[in-house]
CSV table of C-alpha atoms and ligand atoms in Angstrom, one decimal:
chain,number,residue,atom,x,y,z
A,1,UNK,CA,103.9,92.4,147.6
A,2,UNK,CA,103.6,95.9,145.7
A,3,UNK,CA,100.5,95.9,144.2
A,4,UNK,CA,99.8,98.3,141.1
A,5,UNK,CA,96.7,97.1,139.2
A,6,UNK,CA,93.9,98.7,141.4
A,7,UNK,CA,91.7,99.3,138.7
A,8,UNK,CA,91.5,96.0,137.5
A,9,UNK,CA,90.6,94.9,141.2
A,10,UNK,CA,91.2,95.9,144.5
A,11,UNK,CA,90.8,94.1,148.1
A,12,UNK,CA,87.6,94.3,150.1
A,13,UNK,CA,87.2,96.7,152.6
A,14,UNK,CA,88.0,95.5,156.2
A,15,UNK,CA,84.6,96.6,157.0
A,16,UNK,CA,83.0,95.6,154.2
A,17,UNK,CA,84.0,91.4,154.6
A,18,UNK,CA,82.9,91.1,157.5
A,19,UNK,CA,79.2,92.8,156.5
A,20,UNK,CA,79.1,90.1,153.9
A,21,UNK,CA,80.5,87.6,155.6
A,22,UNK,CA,77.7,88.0,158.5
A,23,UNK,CA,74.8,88.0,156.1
A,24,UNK,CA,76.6,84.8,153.9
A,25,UNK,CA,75.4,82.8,156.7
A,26,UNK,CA,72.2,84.1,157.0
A,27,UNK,CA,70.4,85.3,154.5
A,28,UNK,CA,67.5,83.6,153.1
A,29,UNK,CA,65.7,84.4,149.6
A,30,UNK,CA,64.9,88.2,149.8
A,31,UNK,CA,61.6,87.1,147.3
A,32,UNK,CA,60.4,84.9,149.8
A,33,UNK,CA,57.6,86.2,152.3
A,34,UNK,CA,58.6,84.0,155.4
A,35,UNK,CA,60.1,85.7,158.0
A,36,UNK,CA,63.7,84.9,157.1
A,37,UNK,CA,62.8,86.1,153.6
A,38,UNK,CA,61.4,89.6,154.5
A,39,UNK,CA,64.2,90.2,156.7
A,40,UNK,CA,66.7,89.3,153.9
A,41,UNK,CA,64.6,92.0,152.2
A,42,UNK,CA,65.0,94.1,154.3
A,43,UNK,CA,68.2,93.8,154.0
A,44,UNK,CA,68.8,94.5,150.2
A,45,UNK,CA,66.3,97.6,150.8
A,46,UNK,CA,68.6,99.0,153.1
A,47,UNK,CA,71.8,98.5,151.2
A,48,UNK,CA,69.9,100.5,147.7
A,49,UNK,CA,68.7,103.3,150.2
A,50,UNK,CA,72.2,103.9,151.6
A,51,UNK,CA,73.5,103.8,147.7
A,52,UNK,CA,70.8,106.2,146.7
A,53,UNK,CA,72.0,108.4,149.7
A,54,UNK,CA,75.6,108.0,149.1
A,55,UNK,CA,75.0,109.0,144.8
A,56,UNK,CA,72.1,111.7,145.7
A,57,UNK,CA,69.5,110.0,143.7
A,58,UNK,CA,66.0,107.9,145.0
A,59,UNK,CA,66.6,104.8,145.8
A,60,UNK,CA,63.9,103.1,142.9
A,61,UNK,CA,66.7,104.2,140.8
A,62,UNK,CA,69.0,101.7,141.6
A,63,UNK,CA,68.6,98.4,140.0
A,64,UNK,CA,71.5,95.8,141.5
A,65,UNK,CA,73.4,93.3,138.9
A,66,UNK,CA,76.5,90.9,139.3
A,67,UNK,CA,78.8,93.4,138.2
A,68,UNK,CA,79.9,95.8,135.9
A,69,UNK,CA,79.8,93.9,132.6
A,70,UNK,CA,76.1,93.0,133.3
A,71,UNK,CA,75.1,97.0,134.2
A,72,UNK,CA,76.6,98.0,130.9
A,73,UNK,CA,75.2,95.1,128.8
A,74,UNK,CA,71.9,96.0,130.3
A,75,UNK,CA,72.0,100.0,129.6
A,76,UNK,CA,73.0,99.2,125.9
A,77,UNK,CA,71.0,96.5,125.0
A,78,UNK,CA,68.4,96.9,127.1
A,79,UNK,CA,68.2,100.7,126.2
A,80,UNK,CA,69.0,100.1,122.6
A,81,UNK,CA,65.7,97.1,122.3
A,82,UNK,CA,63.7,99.8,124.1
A,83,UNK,CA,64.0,102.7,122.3
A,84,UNK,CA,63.0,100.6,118.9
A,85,UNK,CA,59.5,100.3,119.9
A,86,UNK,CA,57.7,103.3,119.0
A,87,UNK,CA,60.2,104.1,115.9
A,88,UNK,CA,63.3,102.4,114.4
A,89,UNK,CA,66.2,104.2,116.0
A,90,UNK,CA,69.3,102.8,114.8
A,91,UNK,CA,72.0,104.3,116.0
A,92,UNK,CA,74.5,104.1,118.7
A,93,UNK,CA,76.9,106.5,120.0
A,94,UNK,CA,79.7,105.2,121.6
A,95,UNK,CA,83.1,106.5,122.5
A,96,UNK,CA,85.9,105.1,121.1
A,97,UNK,CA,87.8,104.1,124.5
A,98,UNK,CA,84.6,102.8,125.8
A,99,UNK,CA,85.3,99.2,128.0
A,100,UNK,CA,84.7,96.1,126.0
A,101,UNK,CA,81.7,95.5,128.5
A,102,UNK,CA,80.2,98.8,126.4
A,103,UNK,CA,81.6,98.6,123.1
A,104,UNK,CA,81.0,94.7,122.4
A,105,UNK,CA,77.3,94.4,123.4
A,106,UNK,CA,77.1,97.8,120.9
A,107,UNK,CA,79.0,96.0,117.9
A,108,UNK,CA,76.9,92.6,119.1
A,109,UNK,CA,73.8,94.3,118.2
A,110,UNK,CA,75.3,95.9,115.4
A,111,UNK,CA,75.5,91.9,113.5
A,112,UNK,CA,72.3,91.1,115.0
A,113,UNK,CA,69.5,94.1,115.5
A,114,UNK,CA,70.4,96.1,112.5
A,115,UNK,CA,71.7,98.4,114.7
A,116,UNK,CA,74.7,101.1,113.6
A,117,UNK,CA,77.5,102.2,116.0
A,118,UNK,CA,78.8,105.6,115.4
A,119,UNK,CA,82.2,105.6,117.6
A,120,UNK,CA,82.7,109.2,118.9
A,121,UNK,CA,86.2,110.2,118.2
A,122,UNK,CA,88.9,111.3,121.1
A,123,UNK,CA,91.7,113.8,121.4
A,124,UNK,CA,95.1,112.9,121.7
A,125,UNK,CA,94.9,112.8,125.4
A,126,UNK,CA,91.8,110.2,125.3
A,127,UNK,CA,89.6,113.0,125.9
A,128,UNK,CA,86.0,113.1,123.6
A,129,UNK,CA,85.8,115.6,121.3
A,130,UNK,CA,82.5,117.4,121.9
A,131,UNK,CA,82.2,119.4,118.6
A,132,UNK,CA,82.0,115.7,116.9
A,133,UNK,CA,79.7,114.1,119.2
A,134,UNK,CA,77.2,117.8,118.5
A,135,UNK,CA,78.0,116.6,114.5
A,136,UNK,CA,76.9,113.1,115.5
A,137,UNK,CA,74.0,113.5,116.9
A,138,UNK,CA,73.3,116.7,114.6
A,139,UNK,CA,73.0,113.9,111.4
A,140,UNK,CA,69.6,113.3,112.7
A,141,UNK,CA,69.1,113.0,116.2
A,142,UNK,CA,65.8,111.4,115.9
A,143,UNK,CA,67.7,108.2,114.7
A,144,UNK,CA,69.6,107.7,117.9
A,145,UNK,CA,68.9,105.1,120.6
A,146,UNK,CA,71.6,106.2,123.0
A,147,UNK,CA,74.5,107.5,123.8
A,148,UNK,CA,77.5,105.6,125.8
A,149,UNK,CA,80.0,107.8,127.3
A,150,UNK,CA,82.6,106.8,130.0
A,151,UNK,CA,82.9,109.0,133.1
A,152,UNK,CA,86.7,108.2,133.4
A,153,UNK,CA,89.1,105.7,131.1
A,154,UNK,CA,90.1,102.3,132.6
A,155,UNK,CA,93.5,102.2,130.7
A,156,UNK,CA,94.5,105.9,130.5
A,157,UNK,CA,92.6,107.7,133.5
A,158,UNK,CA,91.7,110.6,130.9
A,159,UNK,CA,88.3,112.0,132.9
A,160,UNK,CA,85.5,113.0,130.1
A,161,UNK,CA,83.6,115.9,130.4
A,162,UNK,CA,80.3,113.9,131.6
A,163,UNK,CA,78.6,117.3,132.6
A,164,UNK,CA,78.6,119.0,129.0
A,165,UNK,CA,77.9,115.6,127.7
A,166,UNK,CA,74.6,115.3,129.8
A,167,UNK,CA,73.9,118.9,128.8
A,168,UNK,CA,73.9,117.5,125.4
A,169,UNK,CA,72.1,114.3,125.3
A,170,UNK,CA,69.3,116.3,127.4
A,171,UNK,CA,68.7,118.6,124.9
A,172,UNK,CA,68.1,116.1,122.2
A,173,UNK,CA,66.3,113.6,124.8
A,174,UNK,CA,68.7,111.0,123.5
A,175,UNK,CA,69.5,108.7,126.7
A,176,UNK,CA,72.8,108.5,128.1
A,177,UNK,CA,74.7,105.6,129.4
A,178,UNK,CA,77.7,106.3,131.6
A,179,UNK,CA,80.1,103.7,132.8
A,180,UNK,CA,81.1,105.1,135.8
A,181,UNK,CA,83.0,102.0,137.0
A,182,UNK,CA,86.4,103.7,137.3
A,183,UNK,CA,84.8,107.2,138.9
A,184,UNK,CA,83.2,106.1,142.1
A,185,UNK,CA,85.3,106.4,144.9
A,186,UNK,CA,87.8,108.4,143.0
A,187,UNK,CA,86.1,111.3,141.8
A,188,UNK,CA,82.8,113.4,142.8
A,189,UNK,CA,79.7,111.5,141.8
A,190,UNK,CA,76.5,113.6,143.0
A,191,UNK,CA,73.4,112.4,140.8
A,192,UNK,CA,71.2,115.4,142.3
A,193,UNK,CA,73.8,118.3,140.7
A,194,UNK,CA,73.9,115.5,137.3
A,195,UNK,CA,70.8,114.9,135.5
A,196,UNK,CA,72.1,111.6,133.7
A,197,UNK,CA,70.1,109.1,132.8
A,198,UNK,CA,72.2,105.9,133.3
A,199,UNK,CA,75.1,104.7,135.1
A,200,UNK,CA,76.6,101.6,135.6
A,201,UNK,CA,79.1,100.9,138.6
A,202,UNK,CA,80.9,98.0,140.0
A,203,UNK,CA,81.5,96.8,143.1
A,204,UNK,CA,85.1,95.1,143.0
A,205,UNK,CA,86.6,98.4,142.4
A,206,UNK,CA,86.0,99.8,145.4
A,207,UNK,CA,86.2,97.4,148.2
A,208,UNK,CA,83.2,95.7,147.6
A,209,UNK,CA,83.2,91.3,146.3
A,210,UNK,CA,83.5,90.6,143.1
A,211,UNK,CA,80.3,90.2,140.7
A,212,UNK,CA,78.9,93.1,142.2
A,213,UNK,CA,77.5,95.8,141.0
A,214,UNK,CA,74.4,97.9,139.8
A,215,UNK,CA,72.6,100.2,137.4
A,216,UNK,CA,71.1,103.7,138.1
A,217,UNK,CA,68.5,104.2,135.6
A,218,UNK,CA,66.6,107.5,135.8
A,219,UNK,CA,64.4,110.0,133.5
A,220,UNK,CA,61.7,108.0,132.5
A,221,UNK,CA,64.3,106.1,130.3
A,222,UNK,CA,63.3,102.2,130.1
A,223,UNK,CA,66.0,99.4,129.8
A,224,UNK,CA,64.5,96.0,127.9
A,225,UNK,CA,65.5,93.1,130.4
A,226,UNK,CA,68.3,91.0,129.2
A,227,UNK,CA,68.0,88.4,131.7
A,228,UNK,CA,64.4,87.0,132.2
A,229,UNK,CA,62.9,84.7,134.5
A,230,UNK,CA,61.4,85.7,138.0
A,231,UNK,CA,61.3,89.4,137.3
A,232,UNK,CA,63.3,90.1,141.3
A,233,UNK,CA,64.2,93.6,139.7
A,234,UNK,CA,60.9,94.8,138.2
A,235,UNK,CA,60.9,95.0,134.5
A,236,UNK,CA,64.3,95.3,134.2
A,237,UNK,CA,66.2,91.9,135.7
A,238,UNK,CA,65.6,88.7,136.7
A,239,UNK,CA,67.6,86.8,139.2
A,240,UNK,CA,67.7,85.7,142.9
A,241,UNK,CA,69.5,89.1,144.3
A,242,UNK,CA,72.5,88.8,146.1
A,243,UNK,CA,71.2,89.7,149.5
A,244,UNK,CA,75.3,90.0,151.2
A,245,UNK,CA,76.6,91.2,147.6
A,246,UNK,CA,73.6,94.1,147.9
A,247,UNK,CA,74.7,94.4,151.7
A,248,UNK,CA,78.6,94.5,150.9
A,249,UNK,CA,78.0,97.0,147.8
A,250,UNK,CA,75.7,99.4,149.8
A,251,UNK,CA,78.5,99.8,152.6
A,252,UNK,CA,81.1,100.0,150.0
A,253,UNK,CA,79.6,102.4,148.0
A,254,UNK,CA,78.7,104.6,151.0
A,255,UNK,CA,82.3,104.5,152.4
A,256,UNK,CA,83.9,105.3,149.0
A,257,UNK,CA,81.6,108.5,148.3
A,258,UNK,CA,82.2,109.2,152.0
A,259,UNK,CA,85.9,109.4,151.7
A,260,UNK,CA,86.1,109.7,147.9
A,261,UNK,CA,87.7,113.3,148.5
A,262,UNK,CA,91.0,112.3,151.0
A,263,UNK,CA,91.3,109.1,149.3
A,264,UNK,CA,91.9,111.1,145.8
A,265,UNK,CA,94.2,113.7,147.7
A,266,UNK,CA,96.4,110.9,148.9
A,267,UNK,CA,96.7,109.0,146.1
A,268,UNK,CA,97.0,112.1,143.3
A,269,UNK,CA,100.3,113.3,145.7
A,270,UNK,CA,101.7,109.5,145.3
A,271,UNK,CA,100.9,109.0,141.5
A,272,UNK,CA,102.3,112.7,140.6
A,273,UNK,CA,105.3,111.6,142.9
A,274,UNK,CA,105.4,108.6,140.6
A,275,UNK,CA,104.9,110.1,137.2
A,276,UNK,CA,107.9,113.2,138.4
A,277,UNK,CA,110.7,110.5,139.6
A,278,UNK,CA,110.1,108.3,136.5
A,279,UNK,CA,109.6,110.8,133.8
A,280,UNK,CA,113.3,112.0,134.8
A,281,UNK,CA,114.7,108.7,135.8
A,282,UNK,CA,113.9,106.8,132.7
A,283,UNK,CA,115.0,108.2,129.3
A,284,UNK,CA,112.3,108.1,126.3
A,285,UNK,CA,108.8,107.7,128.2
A,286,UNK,CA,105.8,109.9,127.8
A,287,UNK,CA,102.8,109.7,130.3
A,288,UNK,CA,99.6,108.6,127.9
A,289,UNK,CA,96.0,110.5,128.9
A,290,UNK,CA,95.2,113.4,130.2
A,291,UNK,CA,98.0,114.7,132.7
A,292,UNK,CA,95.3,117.2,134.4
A,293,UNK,CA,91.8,115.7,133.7
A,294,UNK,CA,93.3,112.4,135.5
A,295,UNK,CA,91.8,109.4,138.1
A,296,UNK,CA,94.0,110.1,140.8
A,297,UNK,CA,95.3,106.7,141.2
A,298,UNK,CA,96.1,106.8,137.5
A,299,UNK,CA,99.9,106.2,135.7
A,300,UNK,CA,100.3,104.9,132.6
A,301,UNK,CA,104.1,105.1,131.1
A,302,UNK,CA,105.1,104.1,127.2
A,303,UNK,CA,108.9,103.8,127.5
A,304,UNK,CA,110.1,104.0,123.9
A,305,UNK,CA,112.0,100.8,122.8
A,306,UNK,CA,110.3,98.2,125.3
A,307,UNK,CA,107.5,96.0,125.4
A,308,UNK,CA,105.4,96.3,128.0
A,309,UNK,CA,104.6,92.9,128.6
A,310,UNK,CA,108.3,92.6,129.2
A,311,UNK,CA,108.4,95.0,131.5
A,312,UNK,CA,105.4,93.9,133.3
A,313,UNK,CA,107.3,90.2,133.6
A,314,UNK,CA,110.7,91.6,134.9
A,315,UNK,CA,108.9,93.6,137.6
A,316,UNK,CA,106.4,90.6,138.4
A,317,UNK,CA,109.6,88.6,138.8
A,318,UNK,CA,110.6,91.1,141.5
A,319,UNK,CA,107.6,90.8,143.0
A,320,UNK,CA,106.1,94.0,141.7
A,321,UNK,CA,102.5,93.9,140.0
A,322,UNK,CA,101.9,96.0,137.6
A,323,UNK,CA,99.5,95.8,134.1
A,324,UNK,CA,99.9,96.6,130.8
A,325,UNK,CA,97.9,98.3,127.9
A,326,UNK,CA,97.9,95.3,125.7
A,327,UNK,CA,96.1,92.3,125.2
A,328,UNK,CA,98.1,89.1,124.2
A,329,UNK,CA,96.9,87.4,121.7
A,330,UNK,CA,98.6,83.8,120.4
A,331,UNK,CA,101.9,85.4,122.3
A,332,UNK,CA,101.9,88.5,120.1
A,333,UNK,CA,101.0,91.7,121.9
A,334,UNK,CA,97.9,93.4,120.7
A,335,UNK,CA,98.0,97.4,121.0
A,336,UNK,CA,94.6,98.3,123.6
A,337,UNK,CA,91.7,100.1,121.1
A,338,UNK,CA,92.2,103.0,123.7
A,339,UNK,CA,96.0,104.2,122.5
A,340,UNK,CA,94.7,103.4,119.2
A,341,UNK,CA,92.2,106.0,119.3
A,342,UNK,CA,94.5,108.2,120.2
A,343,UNK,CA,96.5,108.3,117.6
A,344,UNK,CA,99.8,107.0,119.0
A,345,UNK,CA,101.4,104.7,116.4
A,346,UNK,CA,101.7,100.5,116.9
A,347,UNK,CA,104.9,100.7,118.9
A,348,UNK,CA,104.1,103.9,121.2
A,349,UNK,CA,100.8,101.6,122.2
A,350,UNK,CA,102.7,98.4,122.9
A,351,UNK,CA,105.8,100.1,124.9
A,352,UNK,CA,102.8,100.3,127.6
A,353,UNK,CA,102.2,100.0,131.2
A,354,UNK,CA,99.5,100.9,133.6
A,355,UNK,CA,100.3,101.7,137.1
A,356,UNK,CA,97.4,102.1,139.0
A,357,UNK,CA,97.4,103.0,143.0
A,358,UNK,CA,94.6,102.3,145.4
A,359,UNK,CA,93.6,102.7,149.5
A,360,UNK,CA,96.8,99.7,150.7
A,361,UNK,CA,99.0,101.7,148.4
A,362,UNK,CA,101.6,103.3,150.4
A,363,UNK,CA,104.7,105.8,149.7
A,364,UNK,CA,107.2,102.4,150.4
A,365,UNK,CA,105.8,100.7,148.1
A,366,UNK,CA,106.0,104.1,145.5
A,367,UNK,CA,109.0,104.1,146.7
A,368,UNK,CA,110.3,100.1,145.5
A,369,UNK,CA,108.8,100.9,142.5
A,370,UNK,CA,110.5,103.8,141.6
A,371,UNK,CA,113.7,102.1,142.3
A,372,UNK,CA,113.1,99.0,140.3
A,373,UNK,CA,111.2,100.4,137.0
A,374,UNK,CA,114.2,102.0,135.2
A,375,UNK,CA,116.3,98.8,135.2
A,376,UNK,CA,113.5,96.4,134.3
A,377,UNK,CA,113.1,99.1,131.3
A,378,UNK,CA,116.7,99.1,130.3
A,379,UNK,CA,116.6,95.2,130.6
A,380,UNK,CA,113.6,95.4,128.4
A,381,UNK,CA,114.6,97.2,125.8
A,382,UNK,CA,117.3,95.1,125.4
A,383,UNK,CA,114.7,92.4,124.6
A,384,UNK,CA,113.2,94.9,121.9
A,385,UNK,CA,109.5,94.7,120.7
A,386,UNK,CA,107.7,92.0,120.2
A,387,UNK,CA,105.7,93.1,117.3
A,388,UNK,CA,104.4,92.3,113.8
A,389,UNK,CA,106.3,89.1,114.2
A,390,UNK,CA,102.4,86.9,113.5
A,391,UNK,CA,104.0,85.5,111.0
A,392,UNK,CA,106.1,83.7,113.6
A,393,UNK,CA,103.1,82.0,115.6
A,394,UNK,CA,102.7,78.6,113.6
A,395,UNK,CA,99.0,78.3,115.3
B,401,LIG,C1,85.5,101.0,132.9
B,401,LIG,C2,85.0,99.6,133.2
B,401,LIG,N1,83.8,99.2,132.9
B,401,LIG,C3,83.4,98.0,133.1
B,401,LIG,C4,84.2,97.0,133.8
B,401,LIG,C5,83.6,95.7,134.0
B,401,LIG,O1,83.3,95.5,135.4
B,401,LIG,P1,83.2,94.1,136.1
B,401,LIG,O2,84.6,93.6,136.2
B,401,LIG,O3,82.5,94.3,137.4
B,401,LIG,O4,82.4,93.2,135.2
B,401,LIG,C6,85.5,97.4,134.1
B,401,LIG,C7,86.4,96.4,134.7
B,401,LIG,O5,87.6,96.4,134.5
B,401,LIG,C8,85.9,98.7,133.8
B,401,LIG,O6,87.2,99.1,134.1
């Protein structure tokens, strides 16, 4: 079955399973000082020391989580409670295609801590715009508890540019959190070239289970724990650890930074195959994001006319998978905060699909696609859109 939603999850690594599969059946507690316990121990030890090998950075840095979600709710809140204890430092900058994983815990403690989010503003290409993140912080930069910057967009694939952004947030010792979920595996992640401060990374993404995942934290920064209890990650999270999750993310992480290079290679050639054949094949669509600054496994179409949730059925019904933009909400399709930013108008951000390749993705499967999208289009349009019809939904 063609399969075109990568980044929302992709399959383990052959490799990978079996790692975790093997310690499933044997690990014990890695807290527990028995035998069975050390070696479990030893085994989430070995798994952070091959991450902190495979990202360049020392392997205390690494603090494991059960996911993505958790890494990021822990960087913001647990940065934001942090930095309020030696002087009240309420703001927040976020960007404004920031995950929900980011951008709800921020607006969470917005109703509850007094804090205030400042959402950094993109280009029309979902790009930040640097000049008003330097105004930003400029306002006072003593009143800032971090900084929350994505190293590549979920949705769109636009890739931000982290390193000037780091250059930034260093000079005005403002810590920066960057959800790098998306990144690893697909574009160069080398901490030792990168002074950042935080970075959040799941395992699902790149061939490790799901409810993986881990924080770097670096610089001196401190997090506030969000989850306590028996303190398993010092100061920072409590929580029996995973002992084959940590195994099954170490190996993943270390093969995806390992072939991170030929893996974007090969899938950049299909996706730009992809974006060529459709863009001329299928009258009134525009590529949304960055078409340079782009995750390599990255498409994402509006075809002018069409819903995308349409679409997204017609091709499912065909047996292709793709995703769309847009969050259904009470059956009316709700445009994604990221096109929004933007600027595109209501309509542009609901004609929306994401396409997004990954390591079983082969040129066959490009291929089917490519022959199969423009008639689920036409079909769709014939539909129409779906919107501002709320008034239709009785509940
Ligand atoms: C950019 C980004 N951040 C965070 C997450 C959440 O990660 P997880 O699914 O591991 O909780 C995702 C998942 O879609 C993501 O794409």
């Amino acid at each position: 079955m063609p399969y075109f939603d990568h980044a929302a999850t992709t399959s383990m690594v052959p490799e990978v399973q079996k790692l975790f599969v093997e310690h499933l059946t044997q690990a014990a507690n890695p807290s527990s000082i028995h035998n069975s316990g050390r070696k479990a121990r030893a085994i989430v030890e070995v798994a952070r020391e091959q991450i902190g090998r495979a990202l360049k950075t020392h392997p205390s840095h690494i603090y494991f989580t059960a996911g993505g979600t958790e890494a990021d709710n822990l960087a913001v809140k647990g940065l934001y409670w942090s930095r309020q204890k030696d002087k009240a430092r309420p703001r927040i900058l976020v960007s404004a295609i920031e995950h929900h994983a980011v951008l709800d815990p921020a607006h969470w403690l917005e109703k509850t801590s007094g804090a205030i989010v400042e959402l950094i503003p993109v280009n029309q290409k979902g790009v930040i715009d640097l000049d008003e993140l330097t105004k930003l912080i400029a306002k006072n930069e003593t009143d800032v508890a971090l900084i929350a910057v994505m190293w590549a967009n979920n949705e769109v694939g636009s890739v931000q540019p982290i390193e000037e952004i780091v250059k930034l947030a260093n000079a005005h010792q403002i810590p920066l959190h960057v959800d790098a979920v998306q990144a690893i595996g697909s574009l160069e992640i080398d901490l030792s070239r990168i002074n950042l401060d935080s970075l959040a990374i799941s395992g699902h993404k790149i061939g490790a289970p799901h409810a993986t995942g881990l924080l770097v934290l670096r610089n001196g920064f401190k997090v506030d724990p969000v989850l306590h209890g028996g303190n398993q990650e010092p100061e920072v999270r409590s929580g029996t650890i995973n002992t084959a999750g940590a195994a099954a993310l170490g190996l993943a992480v270390e093969l995806a930074v390992a072939k991170q290079a030929q893996h974007a290679a090969r899938l950049q050639a299909l996706r730009d195959k992809l974006i060529k054949e459709i863009s001329s094949l299928v009258p009134d669509c525009v590529v949304n994001g960055d078409l340079e600054n782009r995750l390599p496994g990255n498409t994402h179409f509006s075809f002018f006319g069409a819903s995308g949730d349409s679409i997204l059925m017609l091709l499912d019904q065909q047996g292709i998978e793709v995703s769309t933009g847009s969050a259904c909400s009470a059956g009316v399709a709700q445009p994604s905060h990221v096109l929004m930013a933007m600027g595109v108008d209501l309509f542009h951000a609901i004609s929306s699909v994401r396409i997004t390749l990954g390591t079983s993705t082969t040129e066959t499967e490009v291929n089917q696609l490519i022959t199969k999208l423009p008639q689920a289009v036409a079909t769709a349009r014939l539909a129409g859109l779906n919107v501002g019809k709320k008034e239709a939904v009785k509940e």
